[in-house]
CSV table of C-alpha atoms (C1' of nucleotides) in Angstrom, one decimal:
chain,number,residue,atom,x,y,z
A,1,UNK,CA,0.0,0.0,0.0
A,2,UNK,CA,2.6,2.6,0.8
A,3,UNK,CA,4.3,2.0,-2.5
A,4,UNK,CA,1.4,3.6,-4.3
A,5,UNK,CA,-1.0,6.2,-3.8
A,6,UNK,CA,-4.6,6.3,-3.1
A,7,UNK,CA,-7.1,4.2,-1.2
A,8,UNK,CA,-7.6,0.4,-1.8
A,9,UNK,CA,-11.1,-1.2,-1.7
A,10,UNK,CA,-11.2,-4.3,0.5
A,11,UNK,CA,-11.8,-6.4,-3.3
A,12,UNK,CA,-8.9,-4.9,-4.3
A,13,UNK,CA,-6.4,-6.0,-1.6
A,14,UNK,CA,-8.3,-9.2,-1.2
A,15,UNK,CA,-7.9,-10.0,-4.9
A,16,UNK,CA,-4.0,-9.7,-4.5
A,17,UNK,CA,-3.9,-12.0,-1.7
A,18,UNK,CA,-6.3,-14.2,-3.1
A,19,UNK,CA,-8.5,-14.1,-0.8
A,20,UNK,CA,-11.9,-12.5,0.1
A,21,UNK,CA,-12.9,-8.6,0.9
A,22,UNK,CA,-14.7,-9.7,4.0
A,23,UNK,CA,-11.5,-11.5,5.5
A,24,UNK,CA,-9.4,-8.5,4.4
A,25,UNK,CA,-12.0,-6.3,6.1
A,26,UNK,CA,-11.8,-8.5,9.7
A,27,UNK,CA,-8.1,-8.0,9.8
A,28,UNK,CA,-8.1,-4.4,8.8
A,29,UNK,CA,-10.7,-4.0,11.7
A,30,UNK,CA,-8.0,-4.0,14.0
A,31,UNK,CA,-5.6,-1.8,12.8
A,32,UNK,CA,-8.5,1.0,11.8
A,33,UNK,CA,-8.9,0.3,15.5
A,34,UNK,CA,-5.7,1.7,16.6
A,35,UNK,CA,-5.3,4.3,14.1
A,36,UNK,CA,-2.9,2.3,11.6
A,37,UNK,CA,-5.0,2.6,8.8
A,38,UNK,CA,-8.7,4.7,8.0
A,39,UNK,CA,-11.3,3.3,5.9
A,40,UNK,CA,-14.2,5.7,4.2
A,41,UNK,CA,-17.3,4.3,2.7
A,42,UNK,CA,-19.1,5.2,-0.2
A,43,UNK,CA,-17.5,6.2,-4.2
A,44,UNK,CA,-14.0,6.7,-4.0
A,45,UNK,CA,-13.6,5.0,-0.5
A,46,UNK,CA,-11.5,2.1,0.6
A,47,UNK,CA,-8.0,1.5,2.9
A,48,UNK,CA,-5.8,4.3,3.3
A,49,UNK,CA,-2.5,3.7,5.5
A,50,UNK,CA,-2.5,6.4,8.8
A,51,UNK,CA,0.5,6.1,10.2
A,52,UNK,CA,4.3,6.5,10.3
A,53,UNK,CA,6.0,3.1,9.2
A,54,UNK,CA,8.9,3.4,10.7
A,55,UNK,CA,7.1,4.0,13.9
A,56,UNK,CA,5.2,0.8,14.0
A,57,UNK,CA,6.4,-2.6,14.5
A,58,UNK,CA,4.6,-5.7,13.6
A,59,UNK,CA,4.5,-6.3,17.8
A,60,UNK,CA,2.0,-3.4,17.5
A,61,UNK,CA,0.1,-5.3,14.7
A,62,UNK,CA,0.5,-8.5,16.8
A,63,UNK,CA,-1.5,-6.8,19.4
A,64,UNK,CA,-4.1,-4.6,16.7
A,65,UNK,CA,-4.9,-7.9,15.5
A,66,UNK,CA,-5.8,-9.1,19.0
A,67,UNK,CA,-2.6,-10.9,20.3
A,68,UNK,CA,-3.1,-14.9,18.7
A,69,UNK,CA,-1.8,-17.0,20.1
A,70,UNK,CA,1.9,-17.5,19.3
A,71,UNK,CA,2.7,-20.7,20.4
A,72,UNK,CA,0.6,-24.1,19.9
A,73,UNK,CA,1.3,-25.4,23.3
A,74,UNK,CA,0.8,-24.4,26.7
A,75,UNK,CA,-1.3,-24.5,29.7
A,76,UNK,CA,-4.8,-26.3,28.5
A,77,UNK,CA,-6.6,-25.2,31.6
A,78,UNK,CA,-5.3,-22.4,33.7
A,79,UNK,CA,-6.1,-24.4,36.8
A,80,UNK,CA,-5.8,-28.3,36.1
A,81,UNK,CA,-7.7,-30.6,38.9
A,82,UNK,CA,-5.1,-33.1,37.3
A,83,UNK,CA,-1.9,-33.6,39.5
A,84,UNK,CA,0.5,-34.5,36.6
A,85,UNK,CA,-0.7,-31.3,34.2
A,86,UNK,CA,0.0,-29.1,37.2
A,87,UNK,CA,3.4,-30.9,37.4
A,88,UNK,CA,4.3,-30.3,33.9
A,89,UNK,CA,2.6,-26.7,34.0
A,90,UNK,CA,4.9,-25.8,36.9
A,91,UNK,CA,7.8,-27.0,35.2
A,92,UNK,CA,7.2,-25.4,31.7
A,93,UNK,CA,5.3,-22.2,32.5
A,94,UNK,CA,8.7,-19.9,32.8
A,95,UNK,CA,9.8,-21.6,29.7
A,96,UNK,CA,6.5,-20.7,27.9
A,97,UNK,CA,6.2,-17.4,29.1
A,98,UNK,CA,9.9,-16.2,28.3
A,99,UNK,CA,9.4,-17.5,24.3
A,100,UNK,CA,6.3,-15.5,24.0
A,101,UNK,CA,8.1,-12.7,25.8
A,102,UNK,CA,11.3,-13.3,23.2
A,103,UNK,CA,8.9,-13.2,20.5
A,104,UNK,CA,7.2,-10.1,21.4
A,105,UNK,CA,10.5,-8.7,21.9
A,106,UNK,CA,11.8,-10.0,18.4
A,107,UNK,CA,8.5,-8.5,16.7
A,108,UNK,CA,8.9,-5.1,18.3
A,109,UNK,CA,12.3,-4.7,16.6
A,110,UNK,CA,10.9,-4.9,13.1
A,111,UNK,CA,9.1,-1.5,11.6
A,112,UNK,CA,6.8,-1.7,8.7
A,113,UNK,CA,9.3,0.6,7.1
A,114,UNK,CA,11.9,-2.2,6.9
A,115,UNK,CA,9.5,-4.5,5.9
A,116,UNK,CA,9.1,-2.1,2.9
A,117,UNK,CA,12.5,-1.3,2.1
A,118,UNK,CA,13.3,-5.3,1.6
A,119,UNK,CA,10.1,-5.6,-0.3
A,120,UNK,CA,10.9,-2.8,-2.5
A,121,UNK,CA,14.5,-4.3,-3.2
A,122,UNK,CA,12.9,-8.2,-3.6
A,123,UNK,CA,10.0,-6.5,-6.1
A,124,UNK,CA,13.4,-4.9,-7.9
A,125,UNK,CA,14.7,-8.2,-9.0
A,126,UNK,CA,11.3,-9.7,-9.7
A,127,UNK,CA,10.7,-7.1,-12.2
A,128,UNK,CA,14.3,-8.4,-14.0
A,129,UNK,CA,12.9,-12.6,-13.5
A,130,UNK,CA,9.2,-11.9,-14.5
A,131,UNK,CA,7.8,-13.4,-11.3
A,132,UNK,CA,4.0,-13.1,-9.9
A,133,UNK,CA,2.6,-9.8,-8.0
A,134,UNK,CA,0.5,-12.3,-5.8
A,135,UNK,CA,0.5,-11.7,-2.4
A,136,UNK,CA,0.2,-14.4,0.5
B,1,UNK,CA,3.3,-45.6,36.4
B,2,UNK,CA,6.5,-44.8,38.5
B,3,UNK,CA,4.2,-44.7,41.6
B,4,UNK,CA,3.0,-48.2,41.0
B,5,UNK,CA,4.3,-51.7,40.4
B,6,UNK,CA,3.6,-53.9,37.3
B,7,UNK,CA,2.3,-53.2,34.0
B,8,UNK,CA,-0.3,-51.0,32.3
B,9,UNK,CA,-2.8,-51.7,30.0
B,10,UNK,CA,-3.8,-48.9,27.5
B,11,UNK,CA,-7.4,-49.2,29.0
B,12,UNK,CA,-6.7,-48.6,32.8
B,13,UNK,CA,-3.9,-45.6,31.4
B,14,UNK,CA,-6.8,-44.3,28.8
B,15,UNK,CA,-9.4,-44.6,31.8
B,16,UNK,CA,-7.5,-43.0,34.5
B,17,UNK,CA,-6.6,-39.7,31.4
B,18,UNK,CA,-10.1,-39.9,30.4
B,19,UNK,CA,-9.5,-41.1,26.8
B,20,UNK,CA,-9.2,-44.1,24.6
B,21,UNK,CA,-7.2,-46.8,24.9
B,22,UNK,CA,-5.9,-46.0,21.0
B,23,UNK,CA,-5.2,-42.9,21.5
B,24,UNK,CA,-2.5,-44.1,24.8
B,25,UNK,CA,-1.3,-46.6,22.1
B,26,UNK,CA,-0.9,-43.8,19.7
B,27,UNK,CA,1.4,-41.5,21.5
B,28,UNK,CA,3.3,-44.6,23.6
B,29,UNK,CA,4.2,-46.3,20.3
B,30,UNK,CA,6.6,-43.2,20.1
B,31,UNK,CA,8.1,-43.8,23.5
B,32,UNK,CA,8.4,-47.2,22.8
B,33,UNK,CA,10.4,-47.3,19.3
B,34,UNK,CA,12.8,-44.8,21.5
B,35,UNK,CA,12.9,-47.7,24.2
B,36,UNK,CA,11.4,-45.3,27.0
B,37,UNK,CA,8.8,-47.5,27.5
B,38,UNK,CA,8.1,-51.6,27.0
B,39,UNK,CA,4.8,-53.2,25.7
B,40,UNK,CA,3.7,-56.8,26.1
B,41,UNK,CA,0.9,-58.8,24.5
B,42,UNK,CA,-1.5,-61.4,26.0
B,43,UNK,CA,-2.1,-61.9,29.4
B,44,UNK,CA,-0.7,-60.1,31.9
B,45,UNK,CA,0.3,-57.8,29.3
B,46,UNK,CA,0.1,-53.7,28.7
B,47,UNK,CA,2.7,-50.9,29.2
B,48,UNK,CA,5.9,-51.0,31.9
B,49,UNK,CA,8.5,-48.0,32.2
B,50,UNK,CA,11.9,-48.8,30.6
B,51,UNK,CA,14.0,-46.0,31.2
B,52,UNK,CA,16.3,-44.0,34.0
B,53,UNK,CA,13.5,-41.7,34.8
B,54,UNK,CA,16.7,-39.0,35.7
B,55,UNK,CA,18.0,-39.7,32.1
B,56,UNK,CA,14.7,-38.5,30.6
B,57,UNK,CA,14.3,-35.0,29.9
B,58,UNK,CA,10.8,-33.8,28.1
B,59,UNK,CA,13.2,-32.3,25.8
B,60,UNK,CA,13.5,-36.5,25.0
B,61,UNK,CA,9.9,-37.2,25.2
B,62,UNK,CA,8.7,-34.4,22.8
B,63,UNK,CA,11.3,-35.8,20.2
B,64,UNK,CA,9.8,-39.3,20.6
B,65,UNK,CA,6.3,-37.7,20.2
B,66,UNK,CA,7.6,-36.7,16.5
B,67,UNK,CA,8.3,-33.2,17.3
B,68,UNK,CA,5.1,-31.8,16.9
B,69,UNK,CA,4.9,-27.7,16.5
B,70,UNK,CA,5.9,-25.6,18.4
B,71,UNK,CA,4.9,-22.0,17.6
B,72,UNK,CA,1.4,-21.2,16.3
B,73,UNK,CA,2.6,-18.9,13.8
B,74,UNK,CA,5.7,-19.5,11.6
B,75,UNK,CA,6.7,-19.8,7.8
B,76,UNK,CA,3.5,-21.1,6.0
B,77,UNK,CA,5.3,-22.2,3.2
B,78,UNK,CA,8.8,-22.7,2.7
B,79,UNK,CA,9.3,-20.9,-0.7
B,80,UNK,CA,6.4,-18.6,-0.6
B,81,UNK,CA,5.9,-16.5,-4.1
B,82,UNK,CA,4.9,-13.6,-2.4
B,83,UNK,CA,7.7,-11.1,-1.9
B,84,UNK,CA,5.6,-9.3,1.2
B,85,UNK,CA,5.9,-13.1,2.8
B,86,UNK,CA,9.1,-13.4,2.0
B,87,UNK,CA,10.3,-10.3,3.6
B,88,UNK,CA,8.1,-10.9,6.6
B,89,UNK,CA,9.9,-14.7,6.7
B,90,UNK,CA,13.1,-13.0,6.5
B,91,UNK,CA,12.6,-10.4,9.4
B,92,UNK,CA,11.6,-12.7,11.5
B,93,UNK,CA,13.0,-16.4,10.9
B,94,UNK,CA,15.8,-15.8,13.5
B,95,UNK,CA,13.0,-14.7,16.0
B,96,UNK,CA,10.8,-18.1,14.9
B,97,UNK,CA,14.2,-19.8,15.4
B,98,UNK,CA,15.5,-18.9,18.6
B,99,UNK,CA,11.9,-18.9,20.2
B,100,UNK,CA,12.1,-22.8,19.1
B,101,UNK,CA,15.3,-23.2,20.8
B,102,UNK,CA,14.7,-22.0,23.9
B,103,UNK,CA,11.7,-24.1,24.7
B,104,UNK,CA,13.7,-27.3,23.7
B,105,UNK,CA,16.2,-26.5,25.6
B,106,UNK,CA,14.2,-25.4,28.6
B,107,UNK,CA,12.3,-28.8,27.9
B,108,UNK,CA,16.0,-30.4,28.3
B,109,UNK,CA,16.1,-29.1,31.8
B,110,UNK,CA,13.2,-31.0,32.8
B,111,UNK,CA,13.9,-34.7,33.8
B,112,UNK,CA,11.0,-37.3,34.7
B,113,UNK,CA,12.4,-37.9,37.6
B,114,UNK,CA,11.7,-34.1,38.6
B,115,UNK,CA,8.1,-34.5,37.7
B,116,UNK,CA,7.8,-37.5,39.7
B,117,UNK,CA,9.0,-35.6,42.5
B,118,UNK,CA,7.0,-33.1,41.9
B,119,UNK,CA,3.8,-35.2,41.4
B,120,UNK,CA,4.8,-37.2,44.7
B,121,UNK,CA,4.6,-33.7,47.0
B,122,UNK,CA,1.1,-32.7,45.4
B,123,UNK,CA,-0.5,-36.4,45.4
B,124,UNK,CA,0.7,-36.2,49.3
B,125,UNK,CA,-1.3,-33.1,50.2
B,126,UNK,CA,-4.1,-34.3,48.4
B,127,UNK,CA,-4.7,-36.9,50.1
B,128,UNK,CA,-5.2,-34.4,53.1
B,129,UNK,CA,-7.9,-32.8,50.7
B,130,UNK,CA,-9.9,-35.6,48.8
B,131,UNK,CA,-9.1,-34.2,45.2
B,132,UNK,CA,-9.8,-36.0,42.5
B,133,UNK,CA,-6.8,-38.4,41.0
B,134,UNK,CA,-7.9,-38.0,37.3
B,135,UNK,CA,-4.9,-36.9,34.9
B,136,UNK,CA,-5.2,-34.7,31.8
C,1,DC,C1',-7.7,-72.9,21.7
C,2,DA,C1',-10.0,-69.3,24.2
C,3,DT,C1',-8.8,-65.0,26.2
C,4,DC,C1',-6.4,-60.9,26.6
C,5,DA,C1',-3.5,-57.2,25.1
C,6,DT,C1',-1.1,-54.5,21.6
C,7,DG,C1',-0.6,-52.8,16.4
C,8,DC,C1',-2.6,-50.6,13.0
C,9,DA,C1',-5.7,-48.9,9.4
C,10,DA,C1',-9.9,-46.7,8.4
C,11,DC,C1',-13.5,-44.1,9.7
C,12,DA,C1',-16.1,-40.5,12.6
C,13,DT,C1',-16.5,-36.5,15.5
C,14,DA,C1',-15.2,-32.0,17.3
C,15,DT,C1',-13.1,-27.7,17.1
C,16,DA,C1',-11.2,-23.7,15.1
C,17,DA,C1',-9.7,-21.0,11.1
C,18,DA,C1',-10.9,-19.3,6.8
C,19,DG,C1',-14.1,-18.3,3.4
C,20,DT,C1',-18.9,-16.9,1.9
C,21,DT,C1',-23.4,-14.8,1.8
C,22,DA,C1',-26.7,-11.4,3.0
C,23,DC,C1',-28.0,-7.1,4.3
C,24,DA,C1',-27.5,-2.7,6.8
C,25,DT,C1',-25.1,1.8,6.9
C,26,DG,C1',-23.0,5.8,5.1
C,27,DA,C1',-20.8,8.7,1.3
C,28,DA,C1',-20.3,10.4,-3.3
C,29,DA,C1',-22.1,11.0,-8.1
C,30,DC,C1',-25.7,12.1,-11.1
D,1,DG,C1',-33.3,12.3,-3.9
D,2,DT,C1',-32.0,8.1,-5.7
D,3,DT,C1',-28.5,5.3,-7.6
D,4,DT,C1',-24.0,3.5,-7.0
D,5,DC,C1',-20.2,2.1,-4.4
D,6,DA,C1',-17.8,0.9,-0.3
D,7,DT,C1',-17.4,-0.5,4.5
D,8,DG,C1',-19.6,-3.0,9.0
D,9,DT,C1',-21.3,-6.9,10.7
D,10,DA,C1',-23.8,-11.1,11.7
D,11,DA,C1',-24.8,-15.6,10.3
D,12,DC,C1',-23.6,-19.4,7.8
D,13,DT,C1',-20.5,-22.7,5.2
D,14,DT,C1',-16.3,-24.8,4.1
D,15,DT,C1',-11.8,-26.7,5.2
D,16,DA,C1',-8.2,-28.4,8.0
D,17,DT,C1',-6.6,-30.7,12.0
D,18,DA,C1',-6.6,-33.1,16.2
D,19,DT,C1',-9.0,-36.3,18.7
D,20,DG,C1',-11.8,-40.1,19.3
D,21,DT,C1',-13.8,-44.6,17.7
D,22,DT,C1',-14.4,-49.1,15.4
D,23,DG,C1',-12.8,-53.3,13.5
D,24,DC,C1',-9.7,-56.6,12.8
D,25,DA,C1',-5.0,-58.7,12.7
D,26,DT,C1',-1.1,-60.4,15.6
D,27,DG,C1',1.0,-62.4,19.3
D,28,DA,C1',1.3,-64.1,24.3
D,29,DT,C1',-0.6,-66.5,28.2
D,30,DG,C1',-3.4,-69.7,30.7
DNA sequence: CATCATGCAACATATAAAGTTACATGAAAC
DNA sequence: GTTTCATGTAACTTTATATGTTGCATGATG
């Protein structure tokens, strides 16, 4: 979006990531939320970008987006009647908690301005090989 | 199992975790082809611990569970076509990386034994409060 | 040889993510 | 004003995955 001007309809951007305008309008939800992006209705309307890029980092999307969850284990139950779950909960819990904290920490240190920069030099040597404009 | 004498069958371990006996099959065939664990046929048959519980770290058990995920988020595709997900994957590979590491090696810390232990304190002071002894 | 237990494949169910449809709301063009 | 276009949102459908289930083969014990 910031490497050209205008709005963008929710068809538009969903057609480039091949998906549909209804899923691209959930995710931009969160972000118009916090000020990232606007939307305006009607003729002429669609996605505009609000912010400074270099300001925000994809931590701060991580949390627009409302904070999913990063890792595919974990506590099942916060308070497990069974003895051996709070075993292994008691035992792994730090070791949970300081991977979602690295993580946070690691996704804080990336602005969508870098993001752009390496896209803009990756979409430089695609134009010289030909490849798609498809987005995933 | 450590607690008790004798063997196991899938049924009374699928019973006491609330599940079915295929499913204990399922995830003990792992321990087993890594010799953690010993099953026996027939009569008088079923499941009997076959390892130094001290040796055994969870680090060792998720391995022999077939390493399932980890994170919840991650490279979708290895080679994606899509430059934006490439230059997201590049950003933050090292982060997806590391995060991975330190939970295996946490997971190394952890021995059997230390659950045992662990399990042995809290079965004690429920007995002196009539919990429940279902696992999860 | 009857019984009991695991081994394993195939099928069924449950849950969550993604996608889709339908319609209401609001803004611009005519 | 009313037609057109775009978002907002709820409800529903589809898809993918993990879990649970059934059925039967294999092997060991009494």
């Amino acid at each position: 979006m910031a490497n050209q001007p205008g709005s963008f309809t929710s068809e538009t951007l969903a057609k480039a990531m091949d998906t549909n305008p209804v899923v691209i309008r959930r995710i931009m939800a969160g972000l118009r939320d916090l000020g990232y992006v606007r939307s305006e209705k009607g003729h002429g309307g669609g996605w505009t970008l609000a912010c400074d890029l270099s300001k925000v980092t994809l931590r701060d999307v991580y949390i627009a987006l409302g904070r999913p969850t990063l890792l595919a284990m974990g506590n099942r139950t916060e308070a497990p009647g069974c003895l051996v779950e709070q075993a292994v909960n008691a035992a792994l819990d730090q070791a949970f908690g300081d991977a979602e904290a690295l993580l946070l920490a690691r996704f804080g240190e990336v602005t969508l301005a870098m993001l752009g920069d390496d896209l803009r030099k990756r979409l430089g040597s695609r134009k010289l090989q030909g490849m798609s404009t498809h987005h995933a």
